[in-house]
Amino acid sequence: MAGIEVRLSGLNSSQLQGVKTTEGPVLILAGAGSGKTRVITTRITYLLARGVPPEQVLAVTFTNKAANEMRERVARMIPPAMSKALTISTFHSLCVRLLRSGIERLGYKANFAIYTGSDQLGLIRQIIARKAGKEEKLDPQTVLSLVSRWKNKGIAVEAQGDDLAADVAREYQRQLKLRNACDFDDLLGLATRLLRENEDLRGQWQDRFHYLMVDEFQDTNRQQLELLRLLAGPRANVCVVGDDDQSIYGWRGADITNITGFEKHFPNPTIIKLMENYRSQRPILETANAVIRHNAGRREKQLIATKPGTDPVRLVAVGSDQEEADFVINEIWTANTIHRKPWEEFAILFRANAQSRLFEEALRKQGIPYRLLGGQSFFERREVKDLLAYLHVAMQPQDDVNLLRIVNNPPRGLGDTTIELATEDSIARQRPVFASLADPEFAGRFSARTRHALERFTGQVRAWHEALTRPGARYAEIADQLIRDTGYLEHLKRSCRTPEEEVNRTSNVGEFVQSIHQHWQDSRGQGLRGFLDSVALDDDFRHESEKDKAARKPGVWLITLHASKGLEFPQVYLVGLEDGLLPHKRSLEENTLDEERRLLYVGITRAKEKLTMTYCHQRIKWGQPTGITPSRFIKELPSPPVQKVQYAELMKQPVTLDVAKAHLAALKAKLGM
């Protein structure tokens, strides 16, 4: 067809088959680095060139970023009008479109609103205040987490127990419908229900989309699979692209059996394997293949290298987590300074968010720019900011901003009305909010219960302040006691939506405690104020958000293994190969080792040229040295190409003249010489 550029040259035989097999169900097993995006976009243009109207083509991805990239690539090969008629969207966007066409049949109006996080929490706070009084300690985030968990599992919120949280959740769902609103968790469930219960609407949408494509199919859940089946209908022109070896989101509902059991849902499919890897050198792929081979129930396949390469994969054993960070950052510094390798060529991959702290500190110490992906910068995480706020208030009770952050966090019987009145009183009397909260005259306006809560809170703050401002105060130990006194850790656990979130957030608290203890040991009399200042003054190294990333200077990548999927880097450091980290502690308890092995496989296949993996013999946890067991996955690493190295042996190697000169130059620069 005129105006369409179908680029088939350069495709290998498997890719070409994926493009040209257009009828019936098709499962494309796309290994890491095998060019799957090119296959999907070429397949779309091939359909259009064969005369398929663009309105009949639907491509679904998981993120707006992926949908936009796919749309842009296709748009370069077809006329603009045709590009506009295509439907390339996320699952949520598609569900909104479906619901706008018939949600009235489910008792909603077509102009329904979509509630986001702040809207949801605001509504739940109102319901708690009405049902249990403004002094009730039930945390709105806890209720929201329960609601989300139930909906993602397909469990009716209305059918839950009779405790206060379930009662608030039921009222929340009732209020959503009264307000003609859905939250994000509702969109998929309601869209699936709409098609399932209404044959005429289902037929209309099946007539609309004759060719369906789904990217990252291994990440779909049961409801997304059901939606796909309802849309495909008897025509079943469904092409899904994915890799069961890269299924790493089971903890948030992804069902790997959607891809391993694809034939049960779409009988007699064409199965195509894209195994030629155009990203990584042979030693890296040999390592990945050897690891993933140990997973049972996977579809048999093996990545094939197109790049030879001779550099071995290194596994470095280090003494401690501090040594691990120093080793990695020093190697990166040397590669940049001596060999002129750009910072952005390097990526540090880790399993748990809390692992980033020591690397961030080492990077800042060396003056190396970095960007963090897959989580906030350590000192910007909610739980860390909460604890920093507590320490600021303990040091200076007059700090209104931090006081308002923690005054009812965890809930301690000081509701919104009490805080609003205290704020108004402080403005009227030109004094800090704490002074109003501690004023017996102000407290006299409230019930005995609220007065007791005010006295208890202000008494705690005074006690912390007195302890921390004594000469030689052991502030690390006092911070430990403060966390225990407030019950913050227990509150944090209750507010987490998933076990994965609980482990990550509590680990962050542990890392925060360790950072204070480390400062206590190294501070040379700077005290807690010195610690707080050091955190506040590192603005130049703050995490750059996704939105402004392009406008910021490049830097070393710090990335969680989950967030690294789909990315690639010339040199990768995969850190923390230890039981309890990788595989994660929770996976050992729940026997989900296969998913952890897939996560390691994803991390290995991010590397293009060089891969270094590390593990520690000891880590500092909650201020105490703790022995570590190397990851059970290490036994699965092939030798060769994996070369096992002791950090102590690396340190014995003589320093080259170039490295010595570079270190001297860096030292002179710091001293202004």
Coordinates of N, CA, C and O in Angstrom, one line a residue, residues 97-197:
R97 N -11.5 3.4 27.8 CA -12.2 3.5 26.5 C -13.4 2.5 26.4 O -14.5 2.9 26.0
L98 N -13.2 1.3 26.9 CA -14.3 0.3 26.9 C -15.4 0.8 27.8 O -16.6 0.7 27.5
L99 N -15.0 1.2 29.0 CA -16.0 1.6 30.0 C -16.8 2.9 29.5 O -18.0 3.0 29.8
R100 N -16.2 3.8 28.8 CA -16.9 5.0 28.4 C -18.0 4.5 27.4 O -19.0 5.3 27.2
S101 N -17.9 3.4 26.8 CA -18.9 2.9 25.8 C -20.1 2.2 26.4 O -21.0 2.0 25.7
G102 N -20.0 1.9 27.7 CA -21.2 1.2 28.2 C -21.2 1.0 29.7 O -21.9 0.1 30.2
I103 N -20.5 1.8 30.4 CA -20.5 1.6 31.9 C -21.8 1.8 32.6 O -22.1 1.4 33.7
E104 N -22.7 2.5 31.8 CA -24.1 2.7 32.4 C -24.7 1.4 32.7 O -25.6 1.3 33.6
R105 N -24.4 0.3 32.0 CA -25.0 -1.0 32.3 C -24.5 -1.6 33.6 O -25.1 -2.6 34.1
L106 N -23.5 -1.0 34.2 CA -23.0 -1.4 35.5 C -23.4 -0.5 36.6 O -22.9 -0.6 37.7
G107 N -24.3 0.5 36.2 CA -24.8 1.4 37.3 C -24.0 2.7 37.4 O -24.3 3.4 38.4
Y108 N -23.1 3.0 36.5 CA -22.4 4.2 36.5 C -22.8 5.1 35.4 O -23.5 4.6 34.4
K109 N -22.4 6.4 35.4 CA -22.7 7.3 34.3 C -21.4 7.3 33.4 O -20.3 7.0 33.9
A110 N -21.6 7.6 32.1 CA -20.5 7.5 31.2 C -19.4 8.5 31.5 O -18.2 8.3 31.1
N111 N -19.7 9.6 32.2 CA -18.7 10.6 32.5 C -18.1 10.3 33.9 O -17.8 11.2 34.6
F112 N -17.8 9.0 34.2 CA -17.3 8.7 35.5 C -15.9 9.3 35.7 O -15.2 9.6 34.7
A113 N -15.6 9.6 37.0 CA -14.3 10.2 37.3 C -13.3 9.0 37.7 O -13.8 8.0 38.1
I114 N -12.0 9.3 37.6 CA -11.0 8.3 38.0 C -10.3 8.9 39.2 O -9.7 10.0 39.1
Y115 N -10.4 8.2 40.4 CA -9.8 8.7 41.6 C -8.3 8.2 41.6 O -8.0 7.0 41.4
T116 N -7.4 9.1 41.9 CA -6.0 8.8 42.1 C -5.7 8.7 43.6 O -6.6 8.9 44.4
G117 N -4.4 8.5 43.9 CA -4.0 8.2 45.3 C -4.5 9.3 46.3 O -5.1 8.9 47.3
S118 N -4.3 10.6 46.0 CA -4.7 11.6 47.0 C -6.2 11.7 47.1 O -6.7 11.9 48.2
D119 N -6.9 11.5 46.0 CA -8.4 11.5 46.1 C -8.8 10.3 46.9 O -9.7 10.5 47.8
Q120 N -8.2 9.2 46.8 CA -8.6 8.0 47.5 C -8.4 8.2 49.0 O -9.3 7.9 49.8
L121 N -7.2 8.6 49.3 CA -6.9 8.8 50.8 C -7.8 9.9 51.4 O -8.2 9.7 52.6
G122 N -8.0 11.0 50.7 CA -8.9 12.0 51.2 C -10.3 11.4 51.5 O -10.9 11.7 52.6
L123 N -10.9 10.6 50.6 CA -12.2 10.0 50.8 C -12.2 9.1 52.0 O -13.1 9.1 52.9
I124 N -11.1 8.3 52.1 CA -11.1 7.3 53.2 C -10.9 8.1 54.6 O -11.5 7.7 55.6
R125 N -10.2 9.2 54.6 CA -10.0 10.0 55.8 C -11.4 10.5 56.3 O -11.7 10.4 57.5
Q126 N -12.2 10.9 55.3 CA -13.5 11.4 55.7 C -14.4 10.3 56.2 O -15.1 10.5 57.2
I127 N -14.3 9.1 55.7 CA -15.1 8.0 56.1 C -14.7 7.6 57.5 O -15.5 7.3 58.4
I128 N -13.4 7.6 57.8 CA -12.9 7.2 59.1 C -13.4 8.2 60.2 O -13.9 7.8 61.2
A129 N -13.3 9.5 59.8 CA -13.8 10.5 60.7 C -15.3 10.4 61.0 O -15.7 10.6 62.2
R130 N -16.1 10.0 60.0 CA -17.5 9.9 60.2 C -17.8 8.6 61.0 O -18.7 8.6 61.9
K131 N -17.1 7.5 60.7 CA -17.5 6.2 61.3 C -16.9 6.0 62.7 O -17.4 5.3 63.5
A132 N -15.7 6.6 62.9 CA -15.0 6.3 64.2 C -14.6 7.5 64.9 O -13.9 7.3 65.9
G133 N -14.9 8.7 64.5 CA -14.5 9.9 65.2 C -13.1 10.3 64.7 O -12.3 9.5 64.2
K134 N -12.8 11.6 64.9 CA -11.6 12.2 64.3 C -10.4 11.7 65.1 O -9.2 11.9 64.6
E135 N -10.5 11.1 66.3 CA -9.4 10.7 67.0 C -9.1 9.2 66.8 O -8.2 8.6 67.4
E136 N -9.8 8.5 65.9 CA -9.6 7.1 65.6 C -8.2 6.9 65.0 O -7.7 7.7 64.2
K137 N -7.5 5.8 65.5 CA -6.1 5.6 65.0 C -6.0 4.8 63.7 O -4.9 4.6 63.3
L138 N -7.1 4.4 63.1 CA -7.0 3.6 61.9 C -6.3 4.5 60.8 O -6.8 5.6 60.5
D139 N -5.3 3.9 60.2 CA -4.6 4.6 59.2 C -5.2 4.5 57.8 O -5.5 3.4 57.3
P140 N -5.5 5.6 57.1 CA -6.2 5.6 55.8 C -5.4 4.7 54.8 O -6.0 4.0 54.0
Q141 N -4.1 4.8 54.9 CA -3.3 4.1 53.9 C -3.4 2.6 54.1 O -3.4 1.8 53.1
T142 N -3.6 2.1 55.3 CA -3.9 0.7 55.6 C -5.1 0.2 54.9 O -5.2 -0.8 54.3
V143 N -6.2 1.0 55.0 CA -7.5 0.7 54.4 C -7.3 0.7 52.9 O -7.7 -0.3 52.2
L144 N -6.6 1.7 52.3 CA -6.4 1.7 50.9 C -5.6 0.5 50.4 O -5.9 -0.1 49.3
S145 N -4.6 0.1 51.2 CA -3.8 -1.1 50.8 C -4.7 -2.3 50.8 O -4.5 -3.2 49.9
L146 N -5.5 -2.5 51.8 CA -6.4 -3.6 51.8 C -7.4 -3.7 50.6 O -7.5 -4.7 49.9
V147 N -7.9 -2.5 50.3 CA -8.9 -2.4 49.1 C -8.2 -2.8 47.8 O -8.7 -3.6 47.0
S148 N -7.0 -2.3 47.6 CA -6.2 -2.6 46.4 C -5.9 -4.1 46.3 O -6.0 -4.7 45.3
R149 N -5.5 -4.6 47.4 CA -5.1 -6.1 47.5 C -6.3 -6.9 47.1 O -6.2 -7.9 46.3
W150 N -7.5 -6.6 47.7 CA -8.7 -7.4 47.4 C -9.1 -7.3 45.9 O -9.4 -8.3 45.3
K151 N -9.1 -6.1 45.4 CA -9.5 -5.9 44.0 C -8.5 -6.6 43.0 O -9.0 -7.2 42.0
N152 N -7.2 -6.5 43.3 CA -6.3 -7.2 42.4 C -6.4 -8.7 42.4 O -6.1 -9.4 41.5
K153 N -7.0 -9.2 43.5 CA -7.2 -10.7 43.6 C -8.6 -11.1 43.1 O -8.9 -12.2 43.2
G154 N -9.4 -10.0 42.7 CA -10.7 -10.3 42.2 C -11.7 -10.6 43.4 O -12.7 -11.3 43.2
I155 N -11.4 -10.2 44.6 CA -12.2 -10.4 45.7 C -13.1 -9.2 45.9 O -12.7 -8.1 45.9
A156 N -14.4 -9.4 46.1 CA -15.4 -8.3 46.3 C -15.1 -7.6 47.6 O -15.1 -8.3 48.7
V157 N -14.9 -6.3 47.6 CA -14.7 -5.5 48.8 C -15.9 -5.7 49.7 O -15.8 -5.7 50.9
E158 N -17.1 -5.7 49.1 CA -18.4 -5.8 49.9 C -18.5 -7.0 50.7 O -19.3 -7.1 51.7
A159 N -17.7 -8.1 50.4 CA -17.9 -9.4 51.0 C -16.9 -9.6 52.2 O -16.8 -10.7 52.7
Q160 N -16.2 -8.5 52.6 CA -15.2 -8.7 53.6 C -15.8 -8.7 55.0 O -17.0 -8.5 55.2
G161 N -14.9 -8.9 56.0 CA -15.3 -9.1 57.4 C -16.0 -7.9 58.0 O -16.4 -6.9 57.3
D162 N -16.2 -7.9 59.3 CA -17.0 -6.8 60.0 C -16.1 -6.0 60.9 O -16.7 -5.3 61.8
D163 N -14.8 -6.0 60.7 CA -14.0 -5.1 61.5 C -14.0 -3.7 61.0 O -14.6 -3.5 59.9
L164 N -13.4 -2.7 61.7 CA -13.5 -1.3 61.2 C -12.9 -1.1 59.9 O -13.5 -0.4 59.0
A165 N -11.7 -1.7 59.6 CA -11.1 -1.5 58.3 C -12.0 -2.0 57.1 O -12.1 -1.3 56.1
A166 N -12.6 -3.2 57.3 CA -13.5 -3.7 56.3 C -14.7 -2.8 56.1 O -15.2 -2.6 55.0
D167 N -15.2 -2.3 57.2 CA -16.4 -1.5 57.2 C -16.1 -0.2 56.5 O -16.9 0.3 55.6
V168 N -14.9 0.4 56.7 CA -14.5 1.6 56.0 C -14.3 1.3 54.5 O -14.7 2.1 53.7
A169 N -13.7 0.2 54.2 CA -13.5 -0.2 52.8 C -14.8 -0.3 52.1 O -14.9 0.1 50.9
R170 N -15.8 -1.0 52.7 CA -17.1 -1.1 52.1 C -17.7 0.2 51.8 O -18.3 0.5 50.7
E171 N -17.6 1.1 52.8 CA -18.2 2.5 52.6 C -17.4 3.2 51.5 O -18.0 4.0 50.8
Y172 N -16.1 3.0 51.5 CA -15.3 3.7 50.4 C -15.8 3.3 49.1 O -16.0 4.1 48.2
Q173 N -16.0 2.0 48.9 CA -16.5 1.5 47.6 C -17.9 2.0 47.3 O -18.2 2.4 46.1
R174 N -18.7 2.1 48.3 CA -20.1 2.7 48.1 C -20.0 4.1 47.7 O -20.8 4.6 46.8
Q175 N -19.1 4.9 48.4 CA -19.0 6.3 48.1 C -18.4 6.5 46.7 O -18.8 7.5 46.0
L176 N -17.5 5.7 46.3 CA -17.0 5.8 44.9 C -18.1 5.7 43.9 O -18.2 6.6 43.0
K177 N -19.0 4.8 44.1 CA -20.1 4.6 43.1 C -21.1 5.8 43.2 O -21.6 6.3 42.2
L178 N -21.4 6.2 44.5 CA -22.2 7.4 44.6 C -21.7 8.6 43.9 O -22.4 9.4 43.4
R179 N -20.4 8.7 43.9 CA -19.7 9.9 43.3 C -19.4 9.6 41.8 O -18.8 10.4 41.2
N180 N -19.9 8.5 41.3 CA -19.7 8.1 39.9 C -18.2 8.1 39.6 O -17.7 8.7 38.6
A181 N -17.4 7.4 40.5 CA -16.0 7.4 40.3 C -15.5 5.9 40.4 O -16.1 5.1 41.0
C182 N -14.3 5.7 39.8 CA -13.6 4.4 39.8 C -12.2 4.8 40.2 O -11.6 5.8 39.9
D183 N -11.5 3.8 41.0 CA -10.1 4.0 41.1 C -9.4 3.1 40.1 O -10.1 2.4 39.3
F184 N -8.1 3.1 40.1 CA -7.4 2.4 39.0 C -7.6 0.9 39.1 O -7.6 0.2 38.1
D185 N -7.7 0.4 40.3 CA -8.0 -1.0 40.4 C -9.3 -1.4 39.9 O -9.5 -2.6 39.5
D186 N -10.3 -0.5 39.9 CA -11.6 -0.8 39.3 C -11.6 -1.0 37.8 O -12.5 -1.7 37.3
L187 N -10.7 -0.2 37.1 CA -10.9 -0.1 35.7 C -10.8 -1.5 35.0 O -11.7 -1.8 34.1
L188 N -9.9 -2.3 35.3 CA -9.7 -3.6 34.6 C -10.9 -4.5 35.0 O -11.5 -5.2 34.1
G189 N -11.2 -4.6 36.3 CA -12.3 -5.5 36.7 C -13.6 -5.1 36.1 O -14.4 -6.0 35.7
L190 N -13.9 -3.8 36.1 CA -15.2 -3.4 35.5 C -15.3 -3.6 34.0 O -16.3 -3.9 33.4
A191 N -14.2 -3.3 33.3 CA -14.1 -3.5 31.8 C -14.3 -4.9 31.5 O -15.1 -5.3 30.6
T192 N -13.7 -5.8 32.2 CA -13.8 -7.3 32.0 C -15.3 -7.7 32.2 O -15.9 -8.5 31.4
R193 N -15.8 -7.2 33.3 CA -17.2 -7.6 33.7 C -18.2 -7.0 32.6 O -19.1 -7.7 32.2
L194 N -17.9 -5.8 32.1 CA -18.8 -5.2 31.1 C -18.9 -6.1 29.9 O -20.0 -6.4 29.3
L195 N -17.7 -6.6 29.4 CA -17.7 -7.4 28.2 C -18.3 -8.8 28.5 O -19.0 -9.4 27.6
R196 N -18.0 -9.3 29.6 CA -18.5 -10.7 29.9 C -20.0 -10.7 30.1 O -20.6 -11.7 29.6
E197 N -20.6 -9.7 30.6 CA -22.0 -9.7 30.9 C -22.9 -9.2 29.8 O -24.1 -9.2 29.8

